[in-house]
Structure formats: structure tokens, C-alpha cells
Amino acid sequence: PPVFSITLKPKNPCPTQLSTTAMYSTQEGLTCYSYLEPLKISFSDLFVPLPVPPMWPLETRSLLFDKLWLSFQQDESKQCAESLFCFQLLQQSLGDLVQSVFARFVVSTDQESHKIGIFLPPHFHILLQDRKS
């Protein structure tokens, strides 16, 4: 069967469900109309890696993350939020967890921490930073 793709340009990063239909013509010249399964778009479907050039060295990527992190902390508009979450890993290492869930969003990593940057079109960001304690 033919496959096609559509490009979505969200105005707000919110989960949604799109009604879908198909209209097509048969070889006999008949026009057919069909309802398709709804297209469900979850919050995580909207996640895009930070637009950082892949050729940037690790130090530059880490510096960009640090500057973004600091600029969001100093945001006077109060449109930023910071949250601290502590948990105990039972069987999986922190690095394994980050790689299994956030691999495509990792901006930089070292022995001490992982810096994860997620872009939510059109202009929102989620920055995650972990460290062992």
C-alpha cells in the first residue's frame, strides 16, 4: 500500500488526536471516501532534539547547555520552572537509563552527569541534568 507522511507544525506542544479520512479514485473512475483510525499524537511524539550542529565538539555542546540552563534560571518572566527529582536505581545504571530513554536528546555526557536537551516546537525547551549522589 502507498505510504505518505505529513508535517505537523504545532502552535502549542499539547497531545492531541486528529480525525483522519481518505479520499481516492479507483481504476474504474469511482471516488471512494473512507474513515481511518484517528491519529494519536502524544506529548513525547512532539519531542525534537535541540538543534545543535552535530559537528560541534562536546565541550561546545556542553557550554551551550550550561548557558541555556543559566538563562532559564534567571528568567524574570516566570515562564520557567525547575524541579528536583530523586530516585534510587535498582538494577539499571543511570547511564543505561539515559541511553534507553533519552539517547537522541543527549547534548553531552561525562562520568558525573548527562545533559539532555529537548525542543518542543514552536519555542519551548525541556532541559534535564542528572548527577549521582
Tab-separated table of N, CA and C in Angstrom, residues 10-93:
chain	number	residue	atom	x	y	z
A	10	PRO	N	3.012	22.343	15.217
A	10	PRO	CA	2.160	22.685	16.360
A	10	PRO	C	2.342	24.131	16.813
A	11	LYS	N	1.245	24.721	17.253
A	11	LYS	CA	1.298	26.057	17.832
A	11	LYS	C	1.587	25.967	19.322
A	12	ASN	N	1.170	24.878	19.937
A	12	ASN	CA	1.434	24.596	21.349
A	12	ASN	C	1.788	23.120	21.463
A	13	PRO	N	2.728	22.776	22.329
A	13	PRO	CA	3.115	21.367	22.462
A	13	PRO	C	2.139	20.600	23.353
A	14	CYS	N	0.993	20.261	22.798
A	14	CYS	CA	-0.038	19.550	23.552
A	14	CYS	C	-0.403	18.253	22.837
A	15	PRO	N	-0.653	17.204	23.601
A	15	PRO	CA	-1.122	15.967	22.983
A	15	PRO	C	-2.460	16.214	22.293
A	16	THR	N	-2.721	15.459	21.259
A	16	THR	CA	-3.981	15.654	20.540
A	16	THR	C	-4.348	14.375	19.808
A	17	GLN	N	-5.501	14.402	19.209
A	17	GLN	CA	-5.954	13.302	18.368
A	17	GLN	C	-6.561	13.919	17.121
A	18	LEU	N	-6.099	13.478	15.964
A	18	LEU	CA	-6.588	14.014	14.704
A	18	LEU	C	-7.500	13.007	14.030
A	19	SER	N	-8.660	13.466	13.617
A	19	SER	CA	-9.538	12.612	12.822
A	19	SER	C	-8.934	12.498	11.433
A	20	THR	N	-8.958	11.305	10.872
A	20	THR	CA	-8.357	11.115	9.550
A	20	THR	C	-9.342	10.424	8.616
A	21	THR	N	-9.299	10.850	7.377
A	21	THR	CA	-10.117	10.249	6.326
A	21	THR	C	-9.264	10.121	5.080
A	22	ALA	N	-9.729	9.326	4.166
A	22	ALA	CA	-9.036	9.169	2.889
A	22	ALA	C	-10.054	9.258	1.756
A	23	MET	N	-9.666	9.960	0.720
A	23	MET	CA	-10.485	10.029	-0.483
A	23	MET	C	-9.589	9.605	-1.636
A	24	TYR	N	-10.085	8.691	-2.443
A	24	TYR	CA	-9.273	8.175	-3.537
A	24	TYR	C	-10.171	7.750	-4.691
A	25	SER	N	-9.551	7.593	-5.837
A	25	SER	CA	-10.270	7.151	-7.036
A	25	SER	C	-9.808	5.750	-7.407
A	26	THR	N	-10.769	4.938	-7.832
A	26	THR	CA	-10.435	3.590	-8.275
A	26	THR	C	-10.059	3.626	-9.750
A	27	GLN	N	-9.548	2.519	-10.257
A	27	GLN	CA	-9.195	2.446	-11.675
A	27	GLN	C	-10.427	2.538	-12.554
A	28	GLU	N	-11.587	2.218	-11.992
A	28	GLU	CA	-12.848	2.315	-12.751
A	28	GLU	C	-13.408	3.734	-12.757
A	29	GLY	N	-12.740	4.656	-12.071
A	29	GLY	CA	-13.184	6.042	-12.051
A	29	GLY	C	-14.117	6.395	-10.912
A	30	LEU	N	-14.322	5.470	-9.982
A	30	LEU	CA	-15.175	5.763	-8.834
A	30	LEU	C	-14.376	6.507	-7.768
A	31	THR	N	-15.027	7.439	-7.101
A	31	THR	CA	-14.384	8.136	-5.994
A	31	THR	C	-14.872	7.507	-4.698
A	32	CYS	N	-13.923	7.134	-3.855
A	32	CYS	CA	-14.252	6.486	-2.582
A	32	CYS	C	-13.787	7.369	-1.432
A	33	TYR	N	-14.521	7.265	-0.352
A	33	TYR	CA	-14.232	8.040	0.850
A	33	TYR	C	-14.259	7.068	2.021
A	34	SER	N	-13.246	7.151	2.872
A	34	SER	CA	-13.157	6.198	3.966
A	34	SER	C	-12.669	6.891	5.234
A	35	TYR	N	-13.230	6.469	6.364
A	35	TYR	CA	-12.739	6.933	7.655
A	35	TYR	C	-11.575	6.042	8.071
A	36	LEU	N	-10.526	6.643	8.583
A	36	LEU	CA	-9.357	5.912	9.057
A	36	LEU	C	-9.281	6.002	10.576
A	37	GLU	N	-8.400	5.203	11.145
A	37	GLU	CA	-8.178	5.271	12.584
A	37	GLU	C	-7.686	6.673	12.944
A	38	PRO	N	-8.105	7.208	14.087
A	38	PRO	CA	-7.607	8.524	14.500
A	38	PRO	C	-6.085	8.483	14.692
A	39	LEU	N	-5.454	9.576	14.385
A	39	LEU	CA	-4.011	9.712	14.566
A	39	LEU	C	-3.777	10.323	15.940
A	40	LYS	N	-3.229	9.510	16.855
A	40	LYS	CA	-2.994	9.970	18.218
A	40	LYS	C	-1.570	10.509	18.329
A	41	ILE	N	-1.448	11.722	18.827
A	41	ILE	CA	-0.148	12.367	18.995
A	41	ILE	C	0.054	12.603	20.485
A	42	SER	N	1.010	11.885	21.058
A	42	SER	CA	1.287	12.026	22.486
A	42	SER	C	2.284	13.163	22.700
A	43	PHE	N	2.431	13.549	23.941
A	43	PHE	CA	3.353	14.630	24.285
A	43	PHE	C	4.771	14.298	23.807
A	44	SER	N	5.217	13.075	24.048
A	44	SER	CA	6.588	12.711	23.668
A	44	SER	C	6.775	12.636	22.156
A	45	ASP	N	5.700	12.479	21.383
A	45	ASP	CA	5.814	12.497	19.917
A	45	ASP	C	6.278	13.859	19.415
A	46	LEU	N	6.086	14.885	20.213
A	46	LEU	CA	6.446	16.247	19.816
A	46	LEU	C	7.894	16.593	20.139
A	47	PHE	N	8.579	15.722	20.877
A	47	PHE	CA	9.955	15.991	21.285
A	47	PHE	C	10.895	15.987	20.081
A	48	VAL	N	11.743	16.995	20.012
A	48	VAL	CA	12.750	17.120	18.958
A	48	VAL	C	14.085	17.400	19.659
A	49	PRO	N	15.176	16.766	19.213
A	49	PRO	CA	16.475	17.099	19.819
A	49	PRO	C	16.789	18.587	19.629
A	50	LEU	N	17.537	19.151	20.585
A	50	LEU	CA	17.964	20.545	20.420
A	50	LEU	C	18.680	20.693	19.090
A	51	PRO	N	18.430	21.759	18.364
A	51	PRO	CA	19.085	21.939	17.063
A	51	PRO	C	20.543	22.369	17.216
A	52	VAL	N	21.374	21.418	17.592
A	52	VAL	CA	22.806	21.660	17.780
A	52	VAL	C	23.539	20.997	16.617
A	53	PRO	N	24.391	21.727	15.908
A	53	PRO	CA	25.125	21.111	14.802
A	53	PRO	C	25.923	19.888	15.274
A	54	PRO	N	25.791	18.760	14.588
A	54	PRO	CA	26.461	17.533	15.021
A	54	PRO	C	27.981	17.629	15.022
A	55	MET	N	28.535	18.564	14.255
A	55	MET	CA	29.997	18.672	14.204
A	55	MET	C	30.581	19.474	15.365
A	56	TRP	N	29.720	20.063	16.204
A	56	TRP	CA	30.216	20.811	17.360
A	56	TRP	C	30.910	19.862	18.321
A	57	PRO	N	32.043	20.278	18.869
A	57	PRO	CA	32.717	19.437	19.867
A	57	PRO	C	31.886	19.323	21.147
A	58	LEU	N	32.139	18.277	21.887
A	58	LEU	CA	31.413	18.002	23.121
A	58	LEU	C	31.467	19.188	24.082
A	59	GLU	N	32.627	19.834	24.197
A	59	GLU	CA	32.768	20.976	25.114
A	59	GLU	C	31.851	22.126	24.714
A	60	THR	N	31.706	22.379	23.417
A	60	THR	CA	30.858	23.462	22.928
A	60	THR	C	29.396	23.139	23.193
A	61	ARG	N	29.018	21.889	22.968
A	61	ARG	CA	27.644	21.460	23.216
A	61	ARG	C	27.311	21.598	24.704
A	62	SER	N	28.250	21.205	25.546
A	62	SER	CA	28.059	21.301	26.990
A	62	SER	C	27.944	22.762	27.418
A	63	LEU	N	28.759	23.627	26.838
A	63	LEU	CA	28.716	25.052	27.147
A	63	LEU	C	27.368	25.660	26.731
A	64	LEU	N	26.865	25.280	25.564
A	64	LEU	CA	25.556	25.758	25.120
A	64	LEU	C	24.479	25.350	26.126
A	65	PHE	N	24.507	24.091	26.534
A	65	PHE	CA	23.528	23.607	27.513
A	65	PHE	C	23.615	24.425	28.796
A	66	ASP	N	24.837	24.633	29.298
A	66	ASP	CA	25.030	25.388	30.544
A	66	ASP	C	24.495	26.810	30.425
A	67	LYS	N	24.712	27.433	29.280
A	67	LYS	CA	24.225	28.806	29.087
A	67	LYS	C	22.697	28.840	29.015
A	68	LEU	N	22.113	27.854	28.344
A	68	LEU	CA	20.648	27.785	28.312
A	68	LEU	C	20.094	27.566	29.717
A	69	TRP	N	20.705	26.636	30.440
A	69	TRP	CA	20.264	26.322	31.805
A	69	TRP	C	20.296	27.587	32.672
A	70	LEU	N	21.391	28.308	32.605
A	70	LEU	CA	21.538	29.528	33.397
A	70	LEU	C	20.545	30.602	32.957
A	71	SER	N	20.362	30.755	31.662
A	71	SER	CA	19.438	31.792	31.184
A	71	SER	C	18.007	31.495	31.611
A	72	PHE	N	17.634	30.226	31.657
A	72	PHE	CA	16.279	29.882	32.093
A	72	PHE	C	16.118	30.103	33.595
A	73	GLN	N	17.167	29.868	34.365
A	73	GLN	CA	17.096	30.099	35.811
A	73	GLN	C	16.951	31.583	36.120
A	74	GLN	N	17.510	32.422	35.270
A	74	GLN	CA	17.478	33.863	35.503
A	74	GLN	C	16.304	34.545	34.816
A	75	ASP	N	15.411	33.782	34.244
A	75	ASP	CA	14.276	34.328	33.504
A	75	ASP	C	13.339	35.077	34.448
A	76	GLU	N	13.173	36.367	34.208
A	76	GLU	CA	12.329	37.207	35.057
A	76	GLU	C	10.841	37.046	34.742
A	77	SER	N	10.503	36.481	33.595
A	77	SER	CA	9.101	36.389	33.191
A	77	SER	C	8.348	35.292	33.930
A	78	LYS	N	9.057	34.470	34.683
A	78	LYS	CA	8.456	33.370	35.449
A	78	LYS	C	7.790	32.331	34.538
A	79	GLN	N	8.276	32.237	33.306
A	79	GLN	CA	7.748	31.235	32.393
A	79	GLN	C	8.584	29.959	32.435
A	80	CYS	N	9.493	29.873	33.379
A	80	CYS	CA	10.340	28.702	33.540
A	80	CYS	C	10.031	28.051	34.875
A	81	ALA	N	10.211	26.755	34.906
A	81	ALA	CA	10.015	26.022	36.153
A	81	ALA	C	11.183	25.074	36.342
A	82	GLU	N	11.556	24.883	37.586
A	82	GLU	CA	12.640	23.958	37.898
A	82	GLU	C	12.106	22.937	38.888
A	83	SER	N	12.483	21.695	38.665
A	83	SER	CA	12.021	20.625	39.525
A	83	SER	C	13.194	19.719	39.872
A	84	LEU	N	13.202	19.218	41.084
A	84	LEU	CA	14.230	18.300	41.532
A	84	LEU	C	13.554	16.969	41.828
A	85	PHE	N	14.110	15.906	41.275
A	85	PHE	CA	13.530	14.584	41.442
A	85	PHE	C	14.631	13.614	41.835
A	86	CYS	N	14.464	12.935	42.945
A	86	CYS	CA	15.454	11.966	43.420
A	86	CYS	C	14.841	10.576	43.390
A	87	PHE	N	15.616	9.610	42.957
A	87	PHE	CA	15.134	8.235	42.952
A	87	PHE	C	16.308	7.281	43.038
A	88	GLN	N	15.994	6.076	43.429
A	88	GLN	CA	17.024	5.052	43.571
A	88	GLN	C	16.917	4.090	42.393
A	89	LEU	N	18.046	3.856	41.753
A	89	LEU	CA	18.095	2.885	40.667
A	89	LEU	C	18.318	1.503	41.262
A	90	LEU	N	17.514	0.547	40.847
A	90	LEU	CA	17.637	-0.782	41.414
A	90	LEU	C	18.581	-1.672	40.615
A	91	GLN	N	18.293	-1.890	39.340
A	91	GLN	CA	19.105	-2.807	38.548
A	91	GLN	C	19.850	-2.120	37.412
A	92	GLN	N	19.356	-1.025	36.959
A	92	GLN	CA	19.895	-0.357	35.790
A	92	GLN	C	20.784	0.807	36.219
A	93	SER	N	21.906	0.997	35.520
A	93	SER	CA	22.748	2.149	35.833
A	93	SER	C	22.094	3.413	35.268
